[in-house]
Short mmCIF file of C-alpha atoms in Angstrom, two decimals:
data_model
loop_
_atom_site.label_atom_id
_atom_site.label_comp_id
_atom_site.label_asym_id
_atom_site.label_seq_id
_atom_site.Cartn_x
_atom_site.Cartn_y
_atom_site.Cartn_z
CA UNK H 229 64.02 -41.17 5.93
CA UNK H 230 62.32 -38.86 3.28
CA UNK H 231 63.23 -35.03 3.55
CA UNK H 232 61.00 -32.67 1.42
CA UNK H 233 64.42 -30.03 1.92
CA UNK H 234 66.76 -32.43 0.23
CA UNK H 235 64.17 -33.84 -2.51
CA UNK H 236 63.82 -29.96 -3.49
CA UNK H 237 67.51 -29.59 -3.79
CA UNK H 238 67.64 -26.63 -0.93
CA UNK H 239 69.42 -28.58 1.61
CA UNK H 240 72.27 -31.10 0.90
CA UNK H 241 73.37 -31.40 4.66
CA UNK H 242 72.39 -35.39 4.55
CA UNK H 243 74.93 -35.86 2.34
CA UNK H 244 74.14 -39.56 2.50
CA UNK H 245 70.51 -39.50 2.77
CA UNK H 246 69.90 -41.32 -1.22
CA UNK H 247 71.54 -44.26 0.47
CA UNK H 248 69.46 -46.83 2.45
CA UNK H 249 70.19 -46.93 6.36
CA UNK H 250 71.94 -50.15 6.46
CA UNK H 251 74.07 -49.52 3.59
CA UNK H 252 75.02 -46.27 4.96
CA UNK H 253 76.19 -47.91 8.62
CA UNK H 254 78.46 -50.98 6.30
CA UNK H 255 80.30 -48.61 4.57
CA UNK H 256 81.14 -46.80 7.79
CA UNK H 257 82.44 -50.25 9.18
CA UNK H 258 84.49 -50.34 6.08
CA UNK H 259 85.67 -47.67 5.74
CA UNK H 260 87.34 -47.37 9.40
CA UNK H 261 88.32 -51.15 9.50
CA UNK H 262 90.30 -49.93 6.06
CA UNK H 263 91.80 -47.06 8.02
CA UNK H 264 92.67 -49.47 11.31
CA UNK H 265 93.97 -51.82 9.04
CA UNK H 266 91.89 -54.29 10.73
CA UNK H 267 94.92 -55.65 12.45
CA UNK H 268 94.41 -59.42 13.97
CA UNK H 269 93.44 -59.93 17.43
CA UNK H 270 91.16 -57.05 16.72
CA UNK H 271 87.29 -58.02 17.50
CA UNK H 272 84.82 -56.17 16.14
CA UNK H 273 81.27 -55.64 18.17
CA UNK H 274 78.23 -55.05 15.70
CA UNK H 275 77.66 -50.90 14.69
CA UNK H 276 75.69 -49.35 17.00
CA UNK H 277 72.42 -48.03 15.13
CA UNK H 278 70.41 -44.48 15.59
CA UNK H 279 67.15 -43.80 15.05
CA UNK H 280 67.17 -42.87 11.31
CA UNK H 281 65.10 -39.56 12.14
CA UNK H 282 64.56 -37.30 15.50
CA UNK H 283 67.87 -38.55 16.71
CA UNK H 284 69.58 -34.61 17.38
CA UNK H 285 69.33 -33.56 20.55
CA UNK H 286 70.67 -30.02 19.34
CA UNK H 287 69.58 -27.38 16.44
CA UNK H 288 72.21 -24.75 15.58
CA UNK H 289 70.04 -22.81 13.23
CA UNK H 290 71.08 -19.83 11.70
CA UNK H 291 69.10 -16.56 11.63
CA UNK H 292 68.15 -14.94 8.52
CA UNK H 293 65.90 -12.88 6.35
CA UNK H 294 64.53 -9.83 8.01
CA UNK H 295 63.15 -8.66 11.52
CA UNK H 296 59.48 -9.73 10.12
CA UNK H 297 60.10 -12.78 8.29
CA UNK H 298 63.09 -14.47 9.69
CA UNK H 299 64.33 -17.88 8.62
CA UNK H 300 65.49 -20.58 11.17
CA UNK H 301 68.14 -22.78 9.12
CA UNK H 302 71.09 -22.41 7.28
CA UNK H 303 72.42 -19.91 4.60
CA UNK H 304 71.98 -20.74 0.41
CA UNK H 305 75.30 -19.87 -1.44
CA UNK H 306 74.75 -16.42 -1.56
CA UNK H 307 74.43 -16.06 1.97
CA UNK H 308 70.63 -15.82 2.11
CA UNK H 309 68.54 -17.97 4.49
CA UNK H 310 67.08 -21.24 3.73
CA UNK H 311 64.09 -21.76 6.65
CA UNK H 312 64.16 -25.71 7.68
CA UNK H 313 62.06 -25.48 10.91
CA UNK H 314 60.82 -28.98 9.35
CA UNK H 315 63.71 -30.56 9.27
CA UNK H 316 63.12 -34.26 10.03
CA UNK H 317 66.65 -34.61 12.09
CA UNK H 318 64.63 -33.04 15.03
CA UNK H 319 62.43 -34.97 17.77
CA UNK H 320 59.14 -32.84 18.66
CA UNK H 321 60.06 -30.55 21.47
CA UNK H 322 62.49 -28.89 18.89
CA UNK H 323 60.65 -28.91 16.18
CA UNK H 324 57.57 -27.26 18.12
CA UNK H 325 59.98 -24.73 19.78
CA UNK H 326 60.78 -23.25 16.45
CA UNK H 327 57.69 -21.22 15.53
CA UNK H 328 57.61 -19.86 19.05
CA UNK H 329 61.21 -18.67 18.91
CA UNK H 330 60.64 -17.27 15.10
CA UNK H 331 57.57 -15.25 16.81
CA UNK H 332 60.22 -13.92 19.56
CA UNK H 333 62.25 -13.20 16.67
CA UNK H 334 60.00 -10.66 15.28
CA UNK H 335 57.93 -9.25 19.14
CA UNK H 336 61.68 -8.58 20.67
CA UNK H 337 62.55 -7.39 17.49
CA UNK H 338 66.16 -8.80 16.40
CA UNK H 339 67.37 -8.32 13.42
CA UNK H 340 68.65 -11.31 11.73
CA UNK H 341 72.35 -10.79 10.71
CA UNK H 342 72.91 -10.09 7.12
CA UNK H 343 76.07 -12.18 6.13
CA UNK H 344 76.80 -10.20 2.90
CA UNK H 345 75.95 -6.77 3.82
CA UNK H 346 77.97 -7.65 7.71
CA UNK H 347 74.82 -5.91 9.35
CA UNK H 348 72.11 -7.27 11.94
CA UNK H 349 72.47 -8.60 15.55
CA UNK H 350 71.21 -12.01 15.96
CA UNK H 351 73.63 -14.31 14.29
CA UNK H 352 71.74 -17.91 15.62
CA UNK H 353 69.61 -19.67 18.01
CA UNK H 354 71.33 -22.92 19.58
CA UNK H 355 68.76 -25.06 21.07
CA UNK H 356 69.32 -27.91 23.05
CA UNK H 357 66.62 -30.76 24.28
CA UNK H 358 67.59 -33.17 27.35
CA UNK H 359 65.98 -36.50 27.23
CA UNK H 360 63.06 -35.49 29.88
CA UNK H 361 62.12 -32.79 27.01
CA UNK H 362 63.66 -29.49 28.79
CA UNK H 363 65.07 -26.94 26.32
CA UNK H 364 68.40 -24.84 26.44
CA UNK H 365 67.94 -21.88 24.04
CA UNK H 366 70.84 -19.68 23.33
CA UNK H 367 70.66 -16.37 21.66
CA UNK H 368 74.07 -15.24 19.47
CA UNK H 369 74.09 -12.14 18.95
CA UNK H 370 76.73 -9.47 17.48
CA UNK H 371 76.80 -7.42 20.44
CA UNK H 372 74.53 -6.15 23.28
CA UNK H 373 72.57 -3.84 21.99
CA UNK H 374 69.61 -6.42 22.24
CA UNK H 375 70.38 -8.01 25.08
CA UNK H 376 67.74 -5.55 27.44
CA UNK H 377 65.05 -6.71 24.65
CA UNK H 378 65.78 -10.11 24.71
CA UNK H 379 65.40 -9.83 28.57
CA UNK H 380 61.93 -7.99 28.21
CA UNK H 381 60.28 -10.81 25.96
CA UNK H 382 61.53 -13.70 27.72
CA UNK H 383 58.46 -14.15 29.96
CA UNK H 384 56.29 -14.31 26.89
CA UNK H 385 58.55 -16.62 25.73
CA UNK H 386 58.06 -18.79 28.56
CA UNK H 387 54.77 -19.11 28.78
CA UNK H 388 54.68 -20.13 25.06
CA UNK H 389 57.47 -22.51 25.30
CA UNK H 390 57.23 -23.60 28.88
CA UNK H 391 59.94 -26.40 28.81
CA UNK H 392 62.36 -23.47 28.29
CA UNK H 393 64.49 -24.22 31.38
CA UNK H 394 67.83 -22.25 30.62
CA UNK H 395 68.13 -19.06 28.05
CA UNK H 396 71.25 -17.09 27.70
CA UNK H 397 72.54 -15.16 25.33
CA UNK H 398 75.97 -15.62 23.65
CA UNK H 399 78.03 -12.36 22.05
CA UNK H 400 79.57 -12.91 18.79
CA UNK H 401 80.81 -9.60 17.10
CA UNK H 402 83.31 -11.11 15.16
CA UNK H 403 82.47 -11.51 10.76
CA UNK H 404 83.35 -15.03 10.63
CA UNK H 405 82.76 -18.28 10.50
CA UNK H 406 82.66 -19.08 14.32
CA UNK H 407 79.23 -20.32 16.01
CA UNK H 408 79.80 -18.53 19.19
CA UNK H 409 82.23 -16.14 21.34
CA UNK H 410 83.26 -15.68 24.86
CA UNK H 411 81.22 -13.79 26.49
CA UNK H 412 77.58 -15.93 28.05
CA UNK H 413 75.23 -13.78 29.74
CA UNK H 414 72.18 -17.00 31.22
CA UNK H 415 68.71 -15.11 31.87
CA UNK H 416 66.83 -17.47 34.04
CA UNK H 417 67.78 -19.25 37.32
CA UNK H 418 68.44 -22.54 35.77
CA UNK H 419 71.85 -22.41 34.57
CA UNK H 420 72.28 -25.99 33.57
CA UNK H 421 70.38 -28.64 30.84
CA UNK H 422 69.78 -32.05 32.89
CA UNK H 423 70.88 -34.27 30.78
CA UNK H 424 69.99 -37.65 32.14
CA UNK H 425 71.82 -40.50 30.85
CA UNK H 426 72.02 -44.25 31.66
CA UNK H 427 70.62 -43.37 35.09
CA UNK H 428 73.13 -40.43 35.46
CA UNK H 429 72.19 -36.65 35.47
CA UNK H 430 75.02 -35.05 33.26
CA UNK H 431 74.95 -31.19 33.76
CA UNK H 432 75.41 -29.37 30.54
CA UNK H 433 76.24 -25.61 30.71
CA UNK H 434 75.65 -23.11 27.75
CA UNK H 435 79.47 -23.48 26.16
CA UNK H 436 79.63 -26.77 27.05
CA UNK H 437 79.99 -29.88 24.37
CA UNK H 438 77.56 -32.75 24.70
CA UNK H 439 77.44 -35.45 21.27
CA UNK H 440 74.63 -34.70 19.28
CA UNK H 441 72.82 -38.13 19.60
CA UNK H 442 71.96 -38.58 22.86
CA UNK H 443 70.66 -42.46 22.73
CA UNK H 444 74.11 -43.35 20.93
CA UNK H 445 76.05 -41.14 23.55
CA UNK H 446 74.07 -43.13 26.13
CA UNK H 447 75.15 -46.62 24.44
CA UNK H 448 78.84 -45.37 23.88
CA UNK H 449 79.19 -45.14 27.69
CA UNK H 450 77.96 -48.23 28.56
CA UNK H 451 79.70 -49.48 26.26
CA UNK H 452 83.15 -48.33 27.63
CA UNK H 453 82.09 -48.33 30.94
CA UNK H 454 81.47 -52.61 30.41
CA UNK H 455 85.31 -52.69 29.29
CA UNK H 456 86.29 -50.84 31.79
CA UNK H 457 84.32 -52.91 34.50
CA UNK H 458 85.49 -56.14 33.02
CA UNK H 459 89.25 -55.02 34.07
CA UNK H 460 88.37 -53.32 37.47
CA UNK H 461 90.74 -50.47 37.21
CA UNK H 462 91.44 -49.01 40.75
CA UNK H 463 92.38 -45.67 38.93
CA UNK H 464 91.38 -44.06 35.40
CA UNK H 465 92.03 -40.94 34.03
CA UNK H 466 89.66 -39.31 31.54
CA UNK H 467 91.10 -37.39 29.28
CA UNK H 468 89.23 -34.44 27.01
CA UNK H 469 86.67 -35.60 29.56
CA UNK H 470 83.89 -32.63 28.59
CA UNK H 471 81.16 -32.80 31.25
CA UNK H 472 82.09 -35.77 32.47
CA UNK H 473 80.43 -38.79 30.70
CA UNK H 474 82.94 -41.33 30.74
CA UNK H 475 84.30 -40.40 33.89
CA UNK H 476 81.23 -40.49 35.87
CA UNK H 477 79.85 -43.64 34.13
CA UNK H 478 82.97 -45.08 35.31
CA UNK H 479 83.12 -44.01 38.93
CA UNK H 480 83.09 -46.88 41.34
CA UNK H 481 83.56 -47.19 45.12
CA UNK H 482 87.24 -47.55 46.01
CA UNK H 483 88.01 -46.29 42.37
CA UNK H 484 89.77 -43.01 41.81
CA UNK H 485 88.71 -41.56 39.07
CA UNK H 486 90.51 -38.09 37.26
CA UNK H 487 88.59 -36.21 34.28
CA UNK H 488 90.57 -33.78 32.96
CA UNK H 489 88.94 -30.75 30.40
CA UNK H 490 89.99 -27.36 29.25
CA UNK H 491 86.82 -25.57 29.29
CA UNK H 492 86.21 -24.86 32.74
CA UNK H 493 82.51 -24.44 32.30
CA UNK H 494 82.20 -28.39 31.08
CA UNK H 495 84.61 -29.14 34.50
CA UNK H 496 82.05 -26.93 36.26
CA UNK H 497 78.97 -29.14 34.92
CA UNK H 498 81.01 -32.43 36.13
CA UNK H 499 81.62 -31.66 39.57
CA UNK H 500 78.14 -30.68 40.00
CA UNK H 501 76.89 -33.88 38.43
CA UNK H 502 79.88 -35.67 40.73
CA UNK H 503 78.29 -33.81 43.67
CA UNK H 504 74.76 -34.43 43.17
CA UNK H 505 75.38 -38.52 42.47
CA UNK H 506 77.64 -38.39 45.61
CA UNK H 507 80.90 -39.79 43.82
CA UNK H 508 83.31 -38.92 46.06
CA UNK H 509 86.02 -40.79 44.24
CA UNK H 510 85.66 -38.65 41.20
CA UNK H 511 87.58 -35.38 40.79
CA UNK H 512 87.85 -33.03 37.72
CA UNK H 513 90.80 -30.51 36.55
CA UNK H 514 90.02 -27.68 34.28
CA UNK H 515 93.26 -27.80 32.16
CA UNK H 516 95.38 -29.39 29.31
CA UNK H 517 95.17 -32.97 28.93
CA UNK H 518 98.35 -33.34 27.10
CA UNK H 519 100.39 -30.83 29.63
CA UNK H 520 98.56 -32.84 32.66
CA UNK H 521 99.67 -36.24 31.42
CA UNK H 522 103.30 -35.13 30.79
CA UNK H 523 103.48 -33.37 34.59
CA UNK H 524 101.87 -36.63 36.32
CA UNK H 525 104.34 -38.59 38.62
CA UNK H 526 102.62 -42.06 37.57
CA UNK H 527 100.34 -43.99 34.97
CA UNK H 528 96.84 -45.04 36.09
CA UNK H 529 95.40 -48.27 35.22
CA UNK H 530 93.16 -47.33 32.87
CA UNK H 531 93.27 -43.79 30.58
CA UNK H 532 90.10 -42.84 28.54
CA UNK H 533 90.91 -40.56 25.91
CA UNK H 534 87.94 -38.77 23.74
CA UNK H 535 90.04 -35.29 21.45
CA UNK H 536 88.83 -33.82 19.28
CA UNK H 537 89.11 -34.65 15.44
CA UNK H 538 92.32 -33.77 14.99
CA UNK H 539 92.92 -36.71 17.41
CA UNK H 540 95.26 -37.17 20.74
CA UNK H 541 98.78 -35.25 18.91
CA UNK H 542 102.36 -36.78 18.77
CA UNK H 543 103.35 -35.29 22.76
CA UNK H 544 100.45 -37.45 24.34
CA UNK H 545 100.60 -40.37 21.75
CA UNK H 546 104.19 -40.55 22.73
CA UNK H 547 103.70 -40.44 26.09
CA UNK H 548 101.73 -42.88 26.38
CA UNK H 549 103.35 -45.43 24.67
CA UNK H 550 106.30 -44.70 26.74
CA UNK H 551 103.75 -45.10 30.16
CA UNK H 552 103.50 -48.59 31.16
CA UNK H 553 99.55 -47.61 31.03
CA UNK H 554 98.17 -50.84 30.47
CA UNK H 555 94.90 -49.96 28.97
CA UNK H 556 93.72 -47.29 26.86
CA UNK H 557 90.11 -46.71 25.78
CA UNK H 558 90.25 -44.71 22.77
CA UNK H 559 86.67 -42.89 21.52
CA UNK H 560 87.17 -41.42 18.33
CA UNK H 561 84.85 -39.44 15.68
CA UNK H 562 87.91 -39.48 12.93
CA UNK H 563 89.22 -43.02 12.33
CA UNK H 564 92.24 -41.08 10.44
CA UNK H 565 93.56 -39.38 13.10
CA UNK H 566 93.45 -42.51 15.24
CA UNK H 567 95.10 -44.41 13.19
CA UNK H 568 97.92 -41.59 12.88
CA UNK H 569 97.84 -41.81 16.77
CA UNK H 570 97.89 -45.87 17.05
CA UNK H 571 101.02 -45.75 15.09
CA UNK H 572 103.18 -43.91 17.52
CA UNK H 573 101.72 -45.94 20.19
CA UNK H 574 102.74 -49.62 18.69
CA UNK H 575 103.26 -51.03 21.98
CA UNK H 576 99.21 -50.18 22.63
CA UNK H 577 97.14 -52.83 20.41
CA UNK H 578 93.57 -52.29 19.36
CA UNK H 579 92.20 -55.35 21.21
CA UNK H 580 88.37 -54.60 20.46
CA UNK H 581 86.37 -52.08 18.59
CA UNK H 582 82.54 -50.74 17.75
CA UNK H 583 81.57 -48.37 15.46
CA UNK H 584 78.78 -46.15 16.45
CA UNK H 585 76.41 -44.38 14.70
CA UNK H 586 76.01 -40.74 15.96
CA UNK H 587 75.56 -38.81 12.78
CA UNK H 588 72.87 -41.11 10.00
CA UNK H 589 72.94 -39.36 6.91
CA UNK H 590 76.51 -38.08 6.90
CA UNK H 591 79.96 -39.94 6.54
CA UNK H 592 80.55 -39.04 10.32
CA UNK H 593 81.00 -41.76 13.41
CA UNK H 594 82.23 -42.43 16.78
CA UNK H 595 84.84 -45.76 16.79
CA UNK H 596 85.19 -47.26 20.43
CA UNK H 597 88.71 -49.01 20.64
CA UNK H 598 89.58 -51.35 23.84
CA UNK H 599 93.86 -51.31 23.10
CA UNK H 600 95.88 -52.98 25.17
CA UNK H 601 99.59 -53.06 25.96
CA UNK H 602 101.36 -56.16 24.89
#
């Protein structure tokens, strides 16, 4: 992939982008069979590839410059904007939504937040595209002060953008490095992104995490879900379940299936999708995963676990070594912190593993592990 940002030196995101695609996916492989130890009985599955360009499904673009000229990007070292509405990371309905939402920029008339001098109101847009093309734009502001003009405008911005399906706007006030805060206010009707996957509609809510590559997300679950399958677990938990995608992949007649998630917006997107698929065996707790493990009378067949990179934590790694769970299927985006975690858990072998390619362009992956107790 050629980027006109990176050949001019303005944007180093693609930190990896010098290095040919395949070359770029092997060193991956190596570098988490070096961290797994590559321990034998361990079978690896080929790397799952990505498109090398229009693979992101979401643009968190920062807001810059001034009321009149704003920049859609990121920020240069001294805090000014860098505009990369070109960027080649983006499939078409996000890279044509960007002029139109730079032109509602400037007719609702936001002012772009000024990092260094710690004055403006809109901070960045986060815009989301499902795979049927449907956009979830977010507004995150500083305060409220123009939320009633962001209200006013947003019929013009629908008829120039009309796969604009949810807008909202997020509050921020804090002068720091955090994408979004608490508070959501959604302006239209539609208050969830279809996100249809594998045949499944996965509801995603404003403040709720979906992986950034949708066609690798898509092969992840089937993925796991063919493990899964291949064992016929009559219960799973999913652990750190987020809206639901492992855990509604997975649901099958006479299975019971628990996800368990502590933002209660993502729970709130999986029963819905549970609902509308009629998957009566699936249920979903808003809660901890680790505090819901320890308080649960027995082990299920089969626990899914997908945290976050710091990875599943000595309390649940513990516990579940000390389970009897037989299987574990382990998705992980930092091969580190799993292999910190497989440690405590000795009794839980890695039995199978895939590497998938989520993030071209960067040193960042998903690993699949199938472990298994001996």
């Amino acid at each position: 992939m050629r980027c006109a940002y990176f050949d001019a030196g303005v944007c180093g995101s693609c930190t990896l982008l010098a290095q040919p695609y395949p070359a770029q996916v092997a060193d991956k492989e190596r570098r988490v069979r070096v961290l797994l130890g590559d321990p034998a009985g361990l079978t690896w599955l080929p790397p799952v590839t990505s498109a090398e360009a229009g693979f992101r499904n979401k643009a968190k673009m920062v807001v810059a410059g001034t009321a009149d000229a704003p920049t859609l990007g990121i920020l240069d070292a001294h805090g000014h904007g860098v505009d990369l509405q070109g960027c080649p990371l983006y499939p078409a309905p996000l890279s044509d939504a960007f002029p139109p939402l730079a032109a509602f920029v400037v007719r609702a008339g936001l002012t772009p937040y000024d990092v260094p001098a710690r004055r403006g109101e809109l901070k960045h847009l986060l815009v989301t595209v499902s795979p049927g093309g449907e956009l979830m734009v977010r507004f995150v502001l500083r305060s409220t002060e123009a939320l009633a003009r962001v209200r006013k405008h947003l019929p013009w911005l629908r008829e120039q953008v009309p796969a604009l399906a949810v807008a909202s706007v997020n509050v921020q006030p804090a002068h720091a490095a955090v994408l979004e805060g608490d508070r959501e206010e959604v302006l239209t009707e539609r208050t969830t992104l279809r996100m249809h996957v594998n045949g499944l509609d996965l509801h995603l809510r404003a403040r709720s995490f979906f992986q950034t590559n949708t066609e690798v997300a898509a092969a992840l679950y089937r993925q796991a879900t063919a493990w899964a399958d291949e064992v016929a677990p009559a219960t799973v938990w999913d652990l750190y379940c987020g809206v639901g995608g492992f855990a509604l992949h997975m649901a099958r007649p006479g299975r019971a299936v628990v996800g368990v998630e502590s933002s209660a917006e993502a729970v709130a997107s999986a029963e819905q999708s549970a609902r509308e698929a009629g998957l009566t065996g699936t249920r979903f707790l808003a809660g901890d995963a680790t505090a819901f493990a320890l308080a649960a009378d027995a082990a299920p067949d089969l626990v899914v676990v997908n945290p976050p990179r710091r990875g599943l934590g000595e309390p649940l790694s513990r516990w579940l070594e000390a389970s009897g769970v037989r299987r574990v299927l382990y998705s992980s985006c930092h091969a580190a912190s799993l292999a910190r975690d497989l440690a405590a858990m000795p009794s839980l072998r890695p039995r199978r593993a895939q590497v998938l390619d989520m993030f071209p362009h960067t040193g960042h992956y998903e690993v699949l592990t199938l472990l298994e107790r001996d």
